[in-house]
Coordinates of C-alpha atoms and ligand atoms in Angstrom, one line a residue:
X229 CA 90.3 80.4 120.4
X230 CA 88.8 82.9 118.1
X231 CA 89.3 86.5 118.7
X232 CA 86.7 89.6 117.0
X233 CA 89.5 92.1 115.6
X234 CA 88.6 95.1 114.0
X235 CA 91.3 95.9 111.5
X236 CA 92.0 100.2 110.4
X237 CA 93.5 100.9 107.4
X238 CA 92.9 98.1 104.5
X239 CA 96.0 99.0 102.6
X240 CA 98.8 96.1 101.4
X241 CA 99.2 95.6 105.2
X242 CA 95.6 95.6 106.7
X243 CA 93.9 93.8 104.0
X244 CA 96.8 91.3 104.3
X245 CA 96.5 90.8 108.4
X246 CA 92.6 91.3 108.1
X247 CA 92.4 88.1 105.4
X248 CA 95.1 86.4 107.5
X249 CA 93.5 86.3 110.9
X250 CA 90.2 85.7 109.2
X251 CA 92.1 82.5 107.7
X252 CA 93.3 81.2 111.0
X253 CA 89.2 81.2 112.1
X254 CA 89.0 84.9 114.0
X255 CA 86.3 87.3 112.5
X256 CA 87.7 90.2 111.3
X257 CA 85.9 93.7 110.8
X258 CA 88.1 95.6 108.3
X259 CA 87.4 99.8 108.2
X260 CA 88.8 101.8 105.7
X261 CA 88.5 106.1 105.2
X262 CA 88.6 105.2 101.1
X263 CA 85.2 105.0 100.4
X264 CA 86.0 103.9 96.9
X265 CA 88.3 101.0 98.2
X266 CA 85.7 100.1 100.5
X267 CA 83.1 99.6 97.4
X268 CA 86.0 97.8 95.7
X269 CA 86.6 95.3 98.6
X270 CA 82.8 94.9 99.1
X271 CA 82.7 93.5 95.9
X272 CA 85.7 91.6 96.3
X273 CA 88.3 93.0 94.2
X274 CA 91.3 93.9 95.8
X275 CA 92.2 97.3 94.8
X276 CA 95.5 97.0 93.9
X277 CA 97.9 94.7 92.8
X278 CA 98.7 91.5 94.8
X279 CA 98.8 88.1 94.2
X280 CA 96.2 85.8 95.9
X281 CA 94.8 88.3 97.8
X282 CA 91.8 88.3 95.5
X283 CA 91.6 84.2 95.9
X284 CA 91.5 84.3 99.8
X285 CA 88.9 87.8 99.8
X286 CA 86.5 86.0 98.0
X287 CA 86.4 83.1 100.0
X288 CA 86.2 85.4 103.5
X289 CA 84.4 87.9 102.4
X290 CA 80.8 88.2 104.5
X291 CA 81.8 84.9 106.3
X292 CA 85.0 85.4 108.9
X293 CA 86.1 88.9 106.7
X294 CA 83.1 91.8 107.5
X295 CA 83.3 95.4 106.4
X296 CA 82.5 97.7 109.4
X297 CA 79.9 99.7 108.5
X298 CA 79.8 100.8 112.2
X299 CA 82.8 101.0 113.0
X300 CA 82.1 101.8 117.0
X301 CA 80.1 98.6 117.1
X302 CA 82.8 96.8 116.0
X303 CA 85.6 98.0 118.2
X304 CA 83.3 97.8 120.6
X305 CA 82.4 94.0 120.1
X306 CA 86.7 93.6 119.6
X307 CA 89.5 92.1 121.5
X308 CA 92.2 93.3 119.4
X309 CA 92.5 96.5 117.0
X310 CA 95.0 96.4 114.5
X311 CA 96.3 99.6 113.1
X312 CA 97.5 99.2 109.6
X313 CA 97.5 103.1 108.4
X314 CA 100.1 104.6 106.5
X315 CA 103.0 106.7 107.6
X316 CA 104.6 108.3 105.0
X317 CA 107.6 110.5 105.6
X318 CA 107.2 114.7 106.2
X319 CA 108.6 117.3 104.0
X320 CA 111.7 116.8 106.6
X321 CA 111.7 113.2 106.6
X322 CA 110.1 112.5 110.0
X323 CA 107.0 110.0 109.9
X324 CA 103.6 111.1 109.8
X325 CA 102.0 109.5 112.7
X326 CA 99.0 111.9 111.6
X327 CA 97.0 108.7 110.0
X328 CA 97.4 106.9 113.5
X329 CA 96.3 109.4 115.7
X330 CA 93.2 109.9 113.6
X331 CA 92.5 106.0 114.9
X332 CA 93.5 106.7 118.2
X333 CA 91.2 109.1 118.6
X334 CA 88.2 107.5 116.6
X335 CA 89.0 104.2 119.0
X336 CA 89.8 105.8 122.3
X337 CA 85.8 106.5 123.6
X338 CA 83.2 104.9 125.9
X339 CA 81.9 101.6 125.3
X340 CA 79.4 99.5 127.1
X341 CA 81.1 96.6 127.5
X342 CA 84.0 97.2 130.0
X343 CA 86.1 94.1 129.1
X344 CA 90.0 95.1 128.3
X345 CA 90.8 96.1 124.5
X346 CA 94.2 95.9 122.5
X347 CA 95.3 98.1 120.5
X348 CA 98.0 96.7 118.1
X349 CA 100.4 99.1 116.1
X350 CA 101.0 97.1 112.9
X351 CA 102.1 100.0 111.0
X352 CA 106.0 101.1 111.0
X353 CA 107.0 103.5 113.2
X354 CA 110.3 104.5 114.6
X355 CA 111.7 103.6 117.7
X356 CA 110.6 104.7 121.1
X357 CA 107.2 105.9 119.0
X358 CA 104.8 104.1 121.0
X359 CA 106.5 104.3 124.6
X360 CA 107.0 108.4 124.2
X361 CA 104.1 108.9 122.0
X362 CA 101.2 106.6 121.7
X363 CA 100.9 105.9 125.8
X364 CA 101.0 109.1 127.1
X365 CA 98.3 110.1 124.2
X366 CA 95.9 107.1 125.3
X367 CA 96.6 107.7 129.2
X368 CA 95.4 111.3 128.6
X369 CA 92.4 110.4 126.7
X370 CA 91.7 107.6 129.4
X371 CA 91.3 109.7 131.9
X372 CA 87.7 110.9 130.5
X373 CA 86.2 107.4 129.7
X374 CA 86.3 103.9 131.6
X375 CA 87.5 101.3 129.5
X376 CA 90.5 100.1 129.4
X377 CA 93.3 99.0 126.9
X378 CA 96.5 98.3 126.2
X379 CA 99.0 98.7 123.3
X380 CA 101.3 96.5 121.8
X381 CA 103.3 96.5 118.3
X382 CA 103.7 94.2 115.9
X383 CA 105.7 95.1 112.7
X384 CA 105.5 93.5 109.7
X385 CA 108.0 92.3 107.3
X386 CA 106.2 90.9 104.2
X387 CA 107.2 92.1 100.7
X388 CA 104.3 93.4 97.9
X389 CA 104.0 91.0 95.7
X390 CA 104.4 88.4 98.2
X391 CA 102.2 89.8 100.6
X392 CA 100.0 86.8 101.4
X393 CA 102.5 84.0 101.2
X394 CA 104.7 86.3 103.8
X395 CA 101.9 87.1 106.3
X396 CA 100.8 83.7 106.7
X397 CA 104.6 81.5 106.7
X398 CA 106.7 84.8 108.0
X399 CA 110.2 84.1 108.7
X400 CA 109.6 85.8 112.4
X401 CA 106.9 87.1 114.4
X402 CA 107.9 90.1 116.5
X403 CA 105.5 91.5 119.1
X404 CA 106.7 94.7 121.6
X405 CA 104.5 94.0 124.7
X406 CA 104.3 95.8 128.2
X407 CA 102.5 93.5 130.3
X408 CA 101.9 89.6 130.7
X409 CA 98.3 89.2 129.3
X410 CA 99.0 91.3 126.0
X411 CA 102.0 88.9 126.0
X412 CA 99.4 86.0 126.3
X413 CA 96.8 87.2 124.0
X414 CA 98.9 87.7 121.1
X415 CA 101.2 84.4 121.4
X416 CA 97.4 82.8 121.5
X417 CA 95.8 84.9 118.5
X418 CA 99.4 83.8 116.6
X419 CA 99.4 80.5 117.8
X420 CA 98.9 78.5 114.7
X421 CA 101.4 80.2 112.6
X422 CA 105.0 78.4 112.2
X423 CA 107.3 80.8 112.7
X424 CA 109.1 81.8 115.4
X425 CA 107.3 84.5 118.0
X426 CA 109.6 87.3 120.0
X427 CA 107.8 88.9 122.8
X428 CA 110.3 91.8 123.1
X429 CA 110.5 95.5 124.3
X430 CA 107.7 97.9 122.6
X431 CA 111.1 100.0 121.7
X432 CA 113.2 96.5 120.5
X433 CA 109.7 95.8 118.4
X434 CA 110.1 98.8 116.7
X435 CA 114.2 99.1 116.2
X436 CA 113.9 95.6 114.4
X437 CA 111.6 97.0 112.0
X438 CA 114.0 100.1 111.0
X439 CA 117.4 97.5 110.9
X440 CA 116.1 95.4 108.1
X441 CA 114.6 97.9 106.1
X442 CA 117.6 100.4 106.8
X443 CA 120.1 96.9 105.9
X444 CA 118.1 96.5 102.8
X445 CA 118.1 99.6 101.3
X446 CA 122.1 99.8 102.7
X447 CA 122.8 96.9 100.4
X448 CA 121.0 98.4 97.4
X449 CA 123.0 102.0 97.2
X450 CA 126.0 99.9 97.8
X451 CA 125.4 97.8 94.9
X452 CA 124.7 100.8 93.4
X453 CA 127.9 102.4 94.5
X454 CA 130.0 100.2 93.2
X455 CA 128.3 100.0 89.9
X456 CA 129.2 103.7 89.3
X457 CA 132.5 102.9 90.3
X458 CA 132.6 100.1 87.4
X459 CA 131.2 102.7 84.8
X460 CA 133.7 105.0 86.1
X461 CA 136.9 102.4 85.8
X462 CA 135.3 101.2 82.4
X463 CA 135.5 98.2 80.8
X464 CA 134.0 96.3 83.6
X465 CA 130.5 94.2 82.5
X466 CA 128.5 94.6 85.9
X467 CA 125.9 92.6 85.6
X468 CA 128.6 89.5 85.3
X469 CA 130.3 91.1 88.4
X470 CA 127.1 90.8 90.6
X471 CA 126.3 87.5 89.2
X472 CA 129.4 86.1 90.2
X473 CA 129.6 87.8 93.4
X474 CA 125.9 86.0 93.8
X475 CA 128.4 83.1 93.7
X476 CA 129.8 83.2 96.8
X477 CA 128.8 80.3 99.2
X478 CA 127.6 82.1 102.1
X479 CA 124.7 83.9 99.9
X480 CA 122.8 80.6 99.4
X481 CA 119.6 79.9 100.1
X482 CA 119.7 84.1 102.0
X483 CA 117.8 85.0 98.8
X484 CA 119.0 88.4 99.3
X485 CA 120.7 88.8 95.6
X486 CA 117.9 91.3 94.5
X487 CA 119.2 93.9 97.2
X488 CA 122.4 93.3 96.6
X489 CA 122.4 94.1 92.8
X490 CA 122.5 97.3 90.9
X491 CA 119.8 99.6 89.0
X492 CA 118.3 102.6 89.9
X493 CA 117.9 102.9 93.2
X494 CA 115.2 101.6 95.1
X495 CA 111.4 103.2 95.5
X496 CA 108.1 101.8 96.9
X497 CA 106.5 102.5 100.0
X498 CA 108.9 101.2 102.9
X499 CA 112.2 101.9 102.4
X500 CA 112.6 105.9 101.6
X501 CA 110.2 106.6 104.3
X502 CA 111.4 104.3 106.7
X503 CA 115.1 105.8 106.1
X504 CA 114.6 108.9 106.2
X505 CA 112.2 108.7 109.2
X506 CA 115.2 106.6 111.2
X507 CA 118.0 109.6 110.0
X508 CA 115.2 112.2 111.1
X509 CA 114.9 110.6 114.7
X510 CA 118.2 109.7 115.1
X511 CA 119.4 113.7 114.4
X512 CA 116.6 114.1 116.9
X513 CA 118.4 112.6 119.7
X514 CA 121.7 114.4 118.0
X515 CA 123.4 111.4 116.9
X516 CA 124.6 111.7 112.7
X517 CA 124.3 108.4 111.3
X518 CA 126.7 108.7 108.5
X519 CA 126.1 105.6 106.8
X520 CA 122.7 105.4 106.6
X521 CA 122.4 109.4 105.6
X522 CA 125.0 108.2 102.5
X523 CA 122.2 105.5 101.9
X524 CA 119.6 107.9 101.8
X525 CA 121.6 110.2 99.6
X526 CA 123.0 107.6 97.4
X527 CA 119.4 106.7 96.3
X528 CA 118.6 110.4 95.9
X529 CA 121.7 110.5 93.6
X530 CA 121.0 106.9 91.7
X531 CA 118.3 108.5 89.5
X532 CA 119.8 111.3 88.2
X533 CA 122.8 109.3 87.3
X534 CA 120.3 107.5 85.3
X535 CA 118.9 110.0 83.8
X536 CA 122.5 111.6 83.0
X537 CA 123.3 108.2 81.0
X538 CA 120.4 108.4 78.9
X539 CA 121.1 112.2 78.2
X540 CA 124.8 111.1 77.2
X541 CA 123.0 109.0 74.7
X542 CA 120.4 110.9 73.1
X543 CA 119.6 114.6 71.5
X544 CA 117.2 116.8 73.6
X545 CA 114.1 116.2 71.1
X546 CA 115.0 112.6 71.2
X547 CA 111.9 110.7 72.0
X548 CA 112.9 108.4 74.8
X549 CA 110.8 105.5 75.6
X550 CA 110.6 104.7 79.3
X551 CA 110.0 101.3 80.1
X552 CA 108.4 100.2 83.8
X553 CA 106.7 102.9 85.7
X554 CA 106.3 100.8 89.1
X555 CA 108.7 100.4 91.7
X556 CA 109.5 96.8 90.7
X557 CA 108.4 94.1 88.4
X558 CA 105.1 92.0 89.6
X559 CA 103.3 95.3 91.5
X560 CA 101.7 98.3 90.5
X561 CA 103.3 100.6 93.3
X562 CA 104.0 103.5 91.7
X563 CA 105.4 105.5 94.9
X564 CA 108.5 107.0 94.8
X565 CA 109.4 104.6 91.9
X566 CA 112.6 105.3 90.0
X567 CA 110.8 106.0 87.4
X568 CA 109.2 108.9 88.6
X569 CA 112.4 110.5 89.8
X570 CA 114.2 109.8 86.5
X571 CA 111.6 111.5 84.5
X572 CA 111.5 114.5 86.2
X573 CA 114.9 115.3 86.2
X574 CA 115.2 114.2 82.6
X575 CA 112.8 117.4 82.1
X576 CA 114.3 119.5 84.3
X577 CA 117.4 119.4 81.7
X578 CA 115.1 119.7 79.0
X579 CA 114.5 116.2 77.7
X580 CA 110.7 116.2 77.4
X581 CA 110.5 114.3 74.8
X582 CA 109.2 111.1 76.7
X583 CA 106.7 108.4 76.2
X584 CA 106.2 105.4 78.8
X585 CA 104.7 102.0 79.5
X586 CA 104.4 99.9 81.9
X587 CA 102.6 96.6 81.8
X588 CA 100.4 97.3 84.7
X589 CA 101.0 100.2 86.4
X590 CA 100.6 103.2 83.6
X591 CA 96.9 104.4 84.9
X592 CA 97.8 104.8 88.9
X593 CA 101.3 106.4 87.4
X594 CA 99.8 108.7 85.7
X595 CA 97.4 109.6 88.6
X596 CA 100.2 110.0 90.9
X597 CA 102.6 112.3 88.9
X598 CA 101.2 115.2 87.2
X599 CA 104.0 114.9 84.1
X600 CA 101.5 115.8 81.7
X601 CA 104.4 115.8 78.6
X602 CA 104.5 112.2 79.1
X603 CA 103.1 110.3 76.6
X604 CA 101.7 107.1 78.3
X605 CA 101.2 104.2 75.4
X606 CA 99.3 101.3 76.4
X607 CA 101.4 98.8 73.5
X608 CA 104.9 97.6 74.4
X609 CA 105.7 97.2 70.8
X610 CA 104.5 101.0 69.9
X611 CA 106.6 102.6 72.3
X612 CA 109.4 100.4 71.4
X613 CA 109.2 101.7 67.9
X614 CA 108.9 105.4 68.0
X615 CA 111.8 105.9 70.1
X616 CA 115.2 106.8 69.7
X617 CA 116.3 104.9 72.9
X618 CA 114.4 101.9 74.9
X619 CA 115.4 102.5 78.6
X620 CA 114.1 99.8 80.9
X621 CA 113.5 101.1 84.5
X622 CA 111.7 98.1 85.7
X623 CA 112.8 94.6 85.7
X624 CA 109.5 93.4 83.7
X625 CA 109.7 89.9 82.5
X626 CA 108.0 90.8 79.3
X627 CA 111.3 93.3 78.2
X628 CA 113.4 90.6 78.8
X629 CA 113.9 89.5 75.2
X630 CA 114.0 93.1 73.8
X631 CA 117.1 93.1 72.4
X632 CA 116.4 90.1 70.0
X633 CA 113.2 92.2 69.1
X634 CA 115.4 95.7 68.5
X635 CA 118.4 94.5 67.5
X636 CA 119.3 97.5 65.9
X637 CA 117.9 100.2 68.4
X638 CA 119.7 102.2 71.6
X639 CA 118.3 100.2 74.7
X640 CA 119.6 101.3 77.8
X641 CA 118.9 98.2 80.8
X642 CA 119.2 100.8 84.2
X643 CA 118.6 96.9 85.9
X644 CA 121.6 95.2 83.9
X645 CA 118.9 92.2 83.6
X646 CA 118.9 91.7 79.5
Ligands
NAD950 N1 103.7 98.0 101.9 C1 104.5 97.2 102.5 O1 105.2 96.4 101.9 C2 104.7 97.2 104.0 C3 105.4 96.2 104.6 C4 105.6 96.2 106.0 C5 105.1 97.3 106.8 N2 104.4 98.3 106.1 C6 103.9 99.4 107.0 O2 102.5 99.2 107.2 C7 101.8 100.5 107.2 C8 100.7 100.4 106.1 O3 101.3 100.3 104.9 P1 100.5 99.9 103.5 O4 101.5 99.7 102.5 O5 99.5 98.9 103.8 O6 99.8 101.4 103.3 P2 98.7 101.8 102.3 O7 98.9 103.2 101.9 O8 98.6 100.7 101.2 O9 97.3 101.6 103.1 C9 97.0 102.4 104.2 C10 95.4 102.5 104.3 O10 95.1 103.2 105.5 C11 93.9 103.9 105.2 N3 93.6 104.9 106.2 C12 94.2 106.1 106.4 N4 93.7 106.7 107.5 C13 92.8 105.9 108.0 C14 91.9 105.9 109.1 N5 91.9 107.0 110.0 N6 91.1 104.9 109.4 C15 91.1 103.8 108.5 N7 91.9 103.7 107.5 C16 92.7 104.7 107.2 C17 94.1 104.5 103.8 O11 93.0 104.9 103.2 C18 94.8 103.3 103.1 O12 93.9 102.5 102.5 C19 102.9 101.6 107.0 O13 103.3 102.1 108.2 C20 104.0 100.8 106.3 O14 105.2 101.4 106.5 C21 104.2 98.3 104.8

């Protein structure tokens, strides 16, 4: 069966699931409020960095992939709406739902055609979000018009970088579902994928979402944890340690070493906000979570260790070169990267002395952050060479050989991958 969908929000996520259900022979409308990604798309060039993506646009594009130029008509000719819109985290942590209700209430009018409309909540938001929140808001705005929809959610787990291998062979499908025919509609529209499919609670859809980023993230400031501890105790070589804890039978084939493994805490998109969102709402409902607020704060901590070992090793007018400005190696997501955090505070204490690189992601950094001291070099080799110490903040292939190249310079590896 082939469904019309009309996609909001053509981010990592909504490009991903717009391409995707285009693959699987649905026509897609995908509606973006970035004009300039919009033009980007048009012209098929993904706007950001992802493997593939670019492959599978071209081939979609203006065939089973349209751009909604109106994007009434399209909801309008629609059976399902996918909300893929951001929701980054407040000044006190909580998730900005802002993004969502915008769609809401662009969606949420009169249309000509009566037939039943789903509205499918793609992006990640906490527990109990769309029961409490998103329900009541559409039953109120039903009231003044006829048609008729229904919500479900549908979180989704894939990794940048990996985005399109992960949407279309995901490990699980997980769908939070009210009644029977939204139950029906989305096991058919997901019918030709292999992977398991969970009708489930809209509240259980949710909570999954929050326990494997919160485990992740959980296993990443433990590993860093302990790898302060080992600095501490001295004498201990901790990227051996890891490895050889790697060893361990029952981590094979889990391919969940790169979480549990020390550097400097982690960054991206998903799991600050989605942390801090799930300690926000938990105080909410005036429970503490302990563990996951020493996650939170372990991270917040990670990077100004880091920059406190680099300051034990250099001179305030040191020039220190800063190596990797996205949040991991093989992206160019520059939010909330270490990198970012590490800087700052390195200038806070008065080490402004700083030049960086980063193999792909040195124009959006320097959009992002306003550290106008920073002197961004586009040559690996030239920022190598300048500075008094190499530190490598991203796990970039191309600095792995960087001692052999500097054998005689300070490099400080914040990912213990040399
Ligand atoms: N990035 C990931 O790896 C990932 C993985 C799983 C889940 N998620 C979740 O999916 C959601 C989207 O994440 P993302 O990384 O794709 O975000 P993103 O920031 O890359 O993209 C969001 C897009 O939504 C657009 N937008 C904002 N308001 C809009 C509106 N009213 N109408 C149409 N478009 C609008 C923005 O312009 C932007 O292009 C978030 O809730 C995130 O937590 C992200």
């Amino acid at each position: 069966m082939k469904y019309v969908i009309t996609v909001f929000g053509l981010g990592f996520v909504g490009i991903t699931t717009g391409l995707g259900f285009a693959e699987m022979g649905n026509l897609v409308y995908g509606y973006d409020v970035d004009e300039k990604r919009i033009l980007n798309i048009k012209n098929g060039v993904i706007p950001f960095m992802e493997p593939k993506l670019e492959e599978v646009l071209k081939k979609h594009l203006n065939n089973n992939f349209l751009i909604a130029n109106n994007v009434r008509e399209c909801v309008e000719k629609s059976d399902l709406i996918f909300i893929c819109v951001g929701t980054p985290f407040s000044n006190n942590g909580s998730a900005d739902l802002s993004y969502i209700y915008d769609v809401l209430d662009e969606i949420l009018v009169e249309y000509e055609e009566k037939k039943n409309r789903v509205i499918v909540i793609k992006s990640t938001v906490p527990p109990s979000t769309t029961k409490k929140k998103f329900i009541p808001y559409i039953n109120e705005k039903k009231t003044s018009i006829t048609t008729n929809f229904t919500i479900a959610n549908n979180p989704e787990f894939l990794r940048e970088g990996k985005c399109w291998d992960d949407f279309i062979s995901p490990d699980r499908i997980v769908c939070g579902v009210e009644d029977k025919g939204t139950e029906t509609l989305l096991r058919q529209l997901y019918k030709n994928f292999e992977a398991p499919f969970f009708a489930v609670e809209l509240n259980t859809a949710e909570f999954i979402k929050y326990l494997s980023n919160s485990l992740l993230a959980t296993m990443i400031s433990f590993s860093n944890e302990m790898s302060i501890a080992a600095d501490l105790i001295g004498n201990i070589n901790i990227k051996d340690s890891f490895k050889v804890l790697h060893m361990d039978k029952r981590w094979d084939s889990c391919n969940m070493k790169s979480y549990v493994y020390p550097g400097c805490g982690y960054g991206g998109y998903c799991l600050p906000k989605d942390t801090k969102a799930l300690l926000y709402h938990m105080r909410n409902l005036g429970y503490e979570p302990e563990i996951l607020k020493s996650v939170i704060n372990m991270n917040e901590d990670m990077s100004k260790h880091a920059a406190k070992k680099i300051m034990t090793c250099v001179k305030k007018n040191n020039k220190i070169a800063i190596l990797g400005l996205s949040f991991k190696p093989e992206s160019d997501d520059v939010r909330e990267s270490a990198a970012s955090k590490i800087i700052d505070y390195l200038n806070f204490r008065g080490y402004s002395n700083i030049s960086a690189y980063d193999p792909v992601a040195t124009t959006r950094f320097k959009q992002f952050y306003n550290f106008d001291f920073v002197e961004y070099i586009q040559n690996m080799d030239e920022a190598c060479r300048d500075a008094e110490i190499i530190v490598i903040v991203t796990a970039w292939k191309k600095f792995a050989n960087l001692k052999t190249k500097y054998p005689t310079k300070k490099i400080l590896d914040l990912r213990y991958f040399l």
